[in-house]
PDB file of C-alpha atoms in Angstrom:
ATOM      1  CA  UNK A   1      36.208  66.254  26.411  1.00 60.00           C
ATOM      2  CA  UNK A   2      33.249  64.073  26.124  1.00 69.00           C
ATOM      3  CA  UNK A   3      33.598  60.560  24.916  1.00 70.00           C
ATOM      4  CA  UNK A   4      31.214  59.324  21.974  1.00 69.00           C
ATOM      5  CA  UNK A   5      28.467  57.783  23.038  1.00 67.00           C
ATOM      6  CA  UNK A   6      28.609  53.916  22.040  1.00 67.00           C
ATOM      7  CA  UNK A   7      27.570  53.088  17.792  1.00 67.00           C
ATOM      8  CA  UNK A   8      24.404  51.682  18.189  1.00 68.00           C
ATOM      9  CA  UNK A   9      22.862  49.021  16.309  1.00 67.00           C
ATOM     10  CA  UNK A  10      20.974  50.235  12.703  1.00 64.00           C
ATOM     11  CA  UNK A  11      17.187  48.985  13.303  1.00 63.00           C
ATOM     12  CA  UNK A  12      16.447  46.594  10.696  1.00 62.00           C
ATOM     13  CA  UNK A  13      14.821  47.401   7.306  1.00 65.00           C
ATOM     14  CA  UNK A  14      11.331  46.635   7.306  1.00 64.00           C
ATOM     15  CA  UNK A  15       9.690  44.810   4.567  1.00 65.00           C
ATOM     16  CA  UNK A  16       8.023  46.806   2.531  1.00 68.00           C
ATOM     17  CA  UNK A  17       4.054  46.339   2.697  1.00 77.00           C
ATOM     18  CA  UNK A  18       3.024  44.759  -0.090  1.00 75.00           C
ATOM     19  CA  UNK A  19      -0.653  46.455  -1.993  1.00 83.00           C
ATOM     20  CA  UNK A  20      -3.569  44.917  -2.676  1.00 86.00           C
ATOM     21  CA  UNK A  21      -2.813  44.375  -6.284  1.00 85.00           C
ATOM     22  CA  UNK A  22       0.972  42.847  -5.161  1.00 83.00           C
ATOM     23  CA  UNK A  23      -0.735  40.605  -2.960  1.00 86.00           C
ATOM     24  CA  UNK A  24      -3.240  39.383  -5.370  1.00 88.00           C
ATOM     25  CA  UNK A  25      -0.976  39.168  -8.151  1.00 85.00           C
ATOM     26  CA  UNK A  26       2.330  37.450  -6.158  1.00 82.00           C
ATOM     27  CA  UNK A  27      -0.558  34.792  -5.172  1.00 86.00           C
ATOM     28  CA  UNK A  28      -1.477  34.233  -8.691  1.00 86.00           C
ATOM     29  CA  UNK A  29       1.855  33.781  -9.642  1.00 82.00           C
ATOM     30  CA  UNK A  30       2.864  31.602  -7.123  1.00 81.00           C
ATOM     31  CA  UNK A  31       0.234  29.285  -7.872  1.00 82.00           C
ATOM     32  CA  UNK A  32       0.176  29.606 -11.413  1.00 80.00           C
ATOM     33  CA  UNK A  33      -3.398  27.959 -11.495  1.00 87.00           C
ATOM     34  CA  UNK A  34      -6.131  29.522 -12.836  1.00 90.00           C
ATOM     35  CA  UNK A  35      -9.155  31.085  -9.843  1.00 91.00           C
ATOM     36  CA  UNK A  36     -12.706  31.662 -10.431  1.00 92.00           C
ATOM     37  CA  UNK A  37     -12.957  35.447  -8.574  1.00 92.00           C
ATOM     38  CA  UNK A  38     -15.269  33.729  -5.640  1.00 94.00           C
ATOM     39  CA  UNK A  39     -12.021  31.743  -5.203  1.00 93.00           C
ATOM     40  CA  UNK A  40      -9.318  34.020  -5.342  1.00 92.00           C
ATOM     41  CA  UNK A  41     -11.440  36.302  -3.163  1.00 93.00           C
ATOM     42  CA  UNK A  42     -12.058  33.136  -0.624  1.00 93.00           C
ATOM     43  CA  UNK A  43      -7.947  32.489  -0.771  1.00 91.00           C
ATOM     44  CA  UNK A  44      -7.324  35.625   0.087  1.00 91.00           C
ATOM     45  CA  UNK A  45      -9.975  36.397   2.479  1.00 92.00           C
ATOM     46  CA  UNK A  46     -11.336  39.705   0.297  1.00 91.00           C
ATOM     47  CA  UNK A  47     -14.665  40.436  -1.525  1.00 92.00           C
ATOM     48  CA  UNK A  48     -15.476  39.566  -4.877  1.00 91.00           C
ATOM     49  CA  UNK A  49     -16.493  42.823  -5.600  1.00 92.00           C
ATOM     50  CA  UNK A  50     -12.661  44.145  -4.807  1.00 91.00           C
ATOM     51  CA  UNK A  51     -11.604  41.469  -6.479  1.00 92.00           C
ATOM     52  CA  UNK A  52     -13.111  42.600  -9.634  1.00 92.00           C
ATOM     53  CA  UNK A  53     -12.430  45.989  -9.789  1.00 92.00           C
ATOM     54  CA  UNK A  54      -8.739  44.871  -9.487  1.00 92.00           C
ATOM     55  CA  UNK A  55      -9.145  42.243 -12.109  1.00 92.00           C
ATOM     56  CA  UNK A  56     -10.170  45.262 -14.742  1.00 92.00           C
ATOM     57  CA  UNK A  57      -6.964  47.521 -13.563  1.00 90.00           C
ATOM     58  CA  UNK A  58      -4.710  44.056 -13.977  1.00 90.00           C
ATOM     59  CA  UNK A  59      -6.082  43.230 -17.539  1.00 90.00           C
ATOM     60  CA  UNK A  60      -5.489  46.397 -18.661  1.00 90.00           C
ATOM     61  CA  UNK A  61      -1.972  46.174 -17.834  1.00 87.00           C
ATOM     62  CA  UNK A  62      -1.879  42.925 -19.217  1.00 86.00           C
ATOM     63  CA  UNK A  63      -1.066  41.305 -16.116  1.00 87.00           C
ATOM     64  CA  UNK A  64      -3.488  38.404 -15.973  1.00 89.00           C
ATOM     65  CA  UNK A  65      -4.952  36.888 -18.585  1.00 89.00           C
ATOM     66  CA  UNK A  66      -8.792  36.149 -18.751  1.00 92.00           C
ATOM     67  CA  UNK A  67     -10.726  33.091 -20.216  1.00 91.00           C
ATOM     68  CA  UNK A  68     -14.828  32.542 -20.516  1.00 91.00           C
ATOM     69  CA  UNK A  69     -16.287  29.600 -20.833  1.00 90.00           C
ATOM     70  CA  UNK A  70     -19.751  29.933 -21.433  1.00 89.00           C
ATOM     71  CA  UNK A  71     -22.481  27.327 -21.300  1.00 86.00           C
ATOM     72  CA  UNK A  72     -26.059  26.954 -21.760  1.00 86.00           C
ATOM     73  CA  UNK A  73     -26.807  28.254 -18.255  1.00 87.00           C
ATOM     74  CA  UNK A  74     -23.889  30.081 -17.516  1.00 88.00           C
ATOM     75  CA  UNK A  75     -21.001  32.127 -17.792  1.00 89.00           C
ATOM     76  CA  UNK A  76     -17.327  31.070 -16.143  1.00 91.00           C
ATOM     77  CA  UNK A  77     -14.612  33.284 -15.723  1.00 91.00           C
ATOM     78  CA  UNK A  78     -11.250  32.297 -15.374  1.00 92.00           C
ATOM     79  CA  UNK A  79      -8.265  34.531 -14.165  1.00 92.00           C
ATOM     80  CA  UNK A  80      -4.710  34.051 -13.668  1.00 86.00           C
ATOM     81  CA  UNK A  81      -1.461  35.531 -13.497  1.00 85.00           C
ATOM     82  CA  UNK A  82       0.601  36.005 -16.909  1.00 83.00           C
ATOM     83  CA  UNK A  83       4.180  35.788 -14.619  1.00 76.00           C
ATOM     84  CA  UNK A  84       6.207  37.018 -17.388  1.00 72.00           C
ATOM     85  CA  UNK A  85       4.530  40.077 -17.683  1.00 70.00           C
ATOM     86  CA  UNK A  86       4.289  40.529 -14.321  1.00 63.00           C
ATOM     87  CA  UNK A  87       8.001  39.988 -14.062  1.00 63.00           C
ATOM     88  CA  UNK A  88       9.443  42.272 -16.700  1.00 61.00           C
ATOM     89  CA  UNK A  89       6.978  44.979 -15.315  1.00 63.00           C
ATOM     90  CA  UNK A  90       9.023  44.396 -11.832  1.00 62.00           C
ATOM     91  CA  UNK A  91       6.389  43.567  -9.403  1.00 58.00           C
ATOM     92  CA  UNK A  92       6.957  40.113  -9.061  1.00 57.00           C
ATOM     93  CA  UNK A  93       9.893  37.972  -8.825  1.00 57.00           C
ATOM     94  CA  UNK A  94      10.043  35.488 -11.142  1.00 56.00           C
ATOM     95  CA  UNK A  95       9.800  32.005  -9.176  1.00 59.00           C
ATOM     96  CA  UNK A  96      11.395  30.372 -12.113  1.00 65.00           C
ATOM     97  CA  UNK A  97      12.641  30.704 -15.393  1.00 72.00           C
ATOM     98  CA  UNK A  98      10.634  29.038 -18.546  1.00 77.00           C
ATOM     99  CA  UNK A  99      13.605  26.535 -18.744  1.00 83.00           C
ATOM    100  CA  UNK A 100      13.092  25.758 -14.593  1.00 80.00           C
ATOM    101  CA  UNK A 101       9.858  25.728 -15.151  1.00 78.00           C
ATOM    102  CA  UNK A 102      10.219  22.781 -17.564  1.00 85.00           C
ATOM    103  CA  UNK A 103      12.673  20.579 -15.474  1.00 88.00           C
ATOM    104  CA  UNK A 104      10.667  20.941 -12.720  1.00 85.00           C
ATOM    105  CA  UNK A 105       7.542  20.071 -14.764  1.00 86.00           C
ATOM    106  CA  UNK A 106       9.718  16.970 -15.845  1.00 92.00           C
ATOM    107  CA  UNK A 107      10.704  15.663 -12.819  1.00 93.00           C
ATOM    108  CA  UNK A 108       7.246  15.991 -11.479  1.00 90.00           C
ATOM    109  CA  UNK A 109       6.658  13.384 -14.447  1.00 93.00           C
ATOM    110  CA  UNK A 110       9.091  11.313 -13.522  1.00 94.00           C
ATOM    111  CA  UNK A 111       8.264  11.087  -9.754  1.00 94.00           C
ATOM    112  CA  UNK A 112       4.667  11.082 -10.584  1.00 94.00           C
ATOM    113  CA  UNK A 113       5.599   7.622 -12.624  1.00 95.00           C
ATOM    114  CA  UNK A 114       7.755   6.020  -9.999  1.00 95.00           C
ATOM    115  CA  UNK A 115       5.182   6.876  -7.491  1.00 95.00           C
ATOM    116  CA  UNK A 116       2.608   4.823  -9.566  1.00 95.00           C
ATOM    117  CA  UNK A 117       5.275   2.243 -10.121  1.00 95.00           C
ATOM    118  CA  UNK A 118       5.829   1.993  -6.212  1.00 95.00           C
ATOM    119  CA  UNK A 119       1.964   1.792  -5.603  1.00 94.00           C
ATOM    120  CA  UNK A 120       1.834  -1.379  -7.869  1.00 94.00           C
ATOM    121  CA  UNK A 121       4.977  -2.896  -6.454  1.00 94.00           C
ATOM    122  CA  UNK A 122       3.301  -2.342  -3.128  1.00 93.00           C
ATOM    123  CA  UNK A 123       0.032  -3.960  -4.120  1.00 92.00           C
ATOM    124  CA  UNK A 124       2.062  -7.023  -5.601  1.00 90.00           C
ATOM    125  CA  UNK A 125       3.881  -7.227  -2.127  1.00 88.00           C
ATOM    126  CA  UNK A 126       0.443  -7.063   0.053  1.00 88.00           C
ATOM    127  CA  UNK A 127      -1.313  -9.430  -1.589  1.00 88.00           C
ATOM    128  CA  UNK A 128       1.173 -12.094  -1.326  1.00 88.00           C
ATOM    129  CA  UNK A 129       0.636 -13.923   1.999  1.00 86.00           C
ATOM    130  CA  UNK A 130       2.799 -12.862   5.459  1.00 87.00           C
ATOM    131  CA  UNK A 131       4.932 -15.465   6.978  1.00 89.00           C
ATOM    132  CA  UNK A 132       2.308 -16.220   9.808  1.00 90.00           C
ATOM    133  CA  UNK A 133       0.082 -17.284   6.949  1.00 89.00           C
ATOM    134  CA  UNK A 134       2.451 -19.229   5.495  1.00 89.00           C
ATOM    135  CA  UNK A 135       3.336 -20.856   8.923  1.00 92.00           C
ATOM    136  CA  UNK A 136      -0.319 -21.971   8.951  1.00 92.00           C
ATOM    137  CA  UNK A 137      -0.849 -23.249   5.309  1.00 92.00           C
ATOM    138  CA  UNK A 138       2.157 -25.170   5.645  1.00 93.00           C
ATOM    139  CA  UNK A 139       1.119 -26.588   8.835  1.00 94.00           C
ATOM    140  CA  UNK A 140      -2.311 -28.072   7.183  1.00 94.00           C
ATOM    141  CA  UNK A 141      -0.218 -28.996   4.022  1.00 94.00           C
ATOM    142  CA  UNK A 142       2.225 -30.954   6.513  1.00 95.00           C
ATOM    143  CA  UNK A 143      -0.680 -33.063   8.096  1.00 95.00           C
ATOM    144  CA  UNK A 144      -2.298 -33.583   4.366  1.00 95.00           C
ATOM    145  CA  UNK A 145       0.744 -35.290   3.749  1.00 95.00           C
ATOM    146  CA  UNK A 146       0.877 -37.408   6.713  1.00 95.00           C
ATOM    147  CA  UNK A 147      -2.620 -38.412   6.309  1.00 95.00           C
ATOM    148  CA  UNK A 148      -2.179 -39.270   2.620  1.00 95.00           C
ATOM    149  CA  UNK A 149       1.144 -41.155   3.876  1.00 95.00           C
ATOM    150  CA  UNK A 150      -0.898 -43.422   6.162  1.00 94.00           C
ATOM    151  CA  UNK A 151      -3.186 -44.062   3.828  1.00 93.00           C
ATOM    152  CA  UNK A 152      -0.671 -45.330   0.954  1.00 93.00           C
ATOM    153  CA  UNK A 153       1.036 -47.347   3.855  1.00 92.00           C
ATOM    154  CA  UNK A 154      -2.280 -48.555   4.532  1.00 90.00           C
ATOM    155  CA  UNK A 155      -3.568 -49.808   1.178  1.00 87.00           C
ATOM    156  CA  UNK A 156      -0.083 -50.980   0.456  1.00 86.00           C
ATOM    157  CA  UNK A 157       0.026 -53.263   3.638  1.00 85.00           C
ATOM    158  CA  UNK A 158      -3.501 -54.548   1.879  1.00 80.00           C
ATOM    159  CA  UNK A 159      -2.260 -55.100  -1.291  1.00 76.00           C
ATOM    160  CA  UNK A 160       0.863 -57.233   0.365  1.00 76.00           C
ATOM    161  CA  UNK A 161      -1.548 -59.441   2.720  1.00 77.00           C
ATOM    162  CA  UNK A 162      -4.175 -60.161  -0.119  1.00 69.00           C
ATOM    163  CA  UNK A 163      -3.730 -63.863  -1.291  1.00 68.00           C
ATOM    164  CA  UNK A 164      -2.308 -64.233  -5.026  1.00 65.00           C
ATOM    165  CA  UNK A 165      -4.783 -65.336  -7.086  1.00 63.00           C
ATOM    166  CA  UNK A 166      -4.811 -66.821 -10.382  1.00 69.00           C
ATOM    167  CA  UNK A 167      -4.834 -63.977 -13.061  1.00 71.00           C
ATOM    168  CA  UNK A 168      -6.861 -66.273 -15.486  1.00 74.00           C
ATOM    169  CA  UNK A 169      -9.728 -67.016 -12.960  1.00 75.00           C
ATOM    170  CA  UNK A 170     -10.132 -63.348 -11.906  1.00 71.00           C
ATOM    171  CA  UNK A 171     -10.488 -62.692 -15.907  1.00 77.00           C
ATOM    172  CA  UNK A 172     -12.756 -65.070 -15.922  1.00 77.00           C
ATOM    173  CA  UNK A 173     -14.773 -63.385 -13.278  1.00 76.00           C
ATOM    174  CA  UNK A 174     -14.796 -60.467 -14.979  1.00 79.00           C
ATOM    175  CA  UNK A 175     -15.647 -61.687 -18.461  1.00 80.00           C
ATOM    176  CA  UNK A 176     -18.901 -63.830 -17.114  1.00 74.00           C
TER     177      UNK A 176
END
């Protein structure tokens, strides 16, 4: 009778390899910005010419969405992922729901305004003078006042050793 050898361990599923078109596509979704295809292909390190032959397959599936803007010398062409399509077709995971989407979008608001509130707080707080600064100004401001001091002690010791004269004579003075 021959013992059993030993259960051994399951290997480990592998992730699946993701295609071409998942790759693009999760990327695109991810993002959720819109690429020029000379981006996209420079994101994802793939030809432009891959790129569009993709593009065609992915619009006719109504996967990404496609916008030209055309100008007096040229022609751009915008792609980019429509996620809920992508998501009810199951090859994408949605990354958020529309209502996520929208608190997320909010708080980005909100932090995006308390950053800007910060960055003026800060510039109120570095323009006012350090302490060493203030050390120093006070320091000349100190000596102003001791000069200014001496000098009203001075005039005032003056003032007290002048001889009294008759007010009507120094009119007189004056008036002449």
């Amino acid at each position: 009778t021959k013992t059993p050898p030993p259960p051994s361990i399951p290997p480990a599923n592998k992730k699946r390899k993701r295609s071409f078109q998942d790759q693009v596509l999760h990327h695109m979704s991810l993002t959720g910005k819109p690429y020029t295809l000379k981006s996209l292909a420079t994101e994802l390190r793939s030809t432009e010419e891959a790129l569009q032959y993709l593009m065609l397959s992915l619009l006719d599936k109504n996967l990404v969405f496609k916008k030209e803007f055309v100008t007096t010398k040229r022609t751009k062409v915008l792609y980019w992922a429509n996620c809920d399509a992508a998501v009810s077709a199951g090859l994408t995971t949605a990354p958020a729901t529309p209502q996520e989407r929208d608190e997320a979008a909010m708080e980005r608001d909100r932090c995006q305004t308390r950053l800007r509130v910060l960055h003026q707080e800060l510039g109120s707080l570095l323009r006012e003078p350090d302490n060493a600064t203030l050390d120093t100004s006070l320091g000349v401001l100190a000596e102003d006042v001791t000069r200014v001091r001496g000098a009203v002690e001075e005039l005032t010791d003056r003032i007290a050793s002048a001889p009294t004269r008759d007010l009507k004579s120094v009119k007189r003075r004056i008036n002449k």
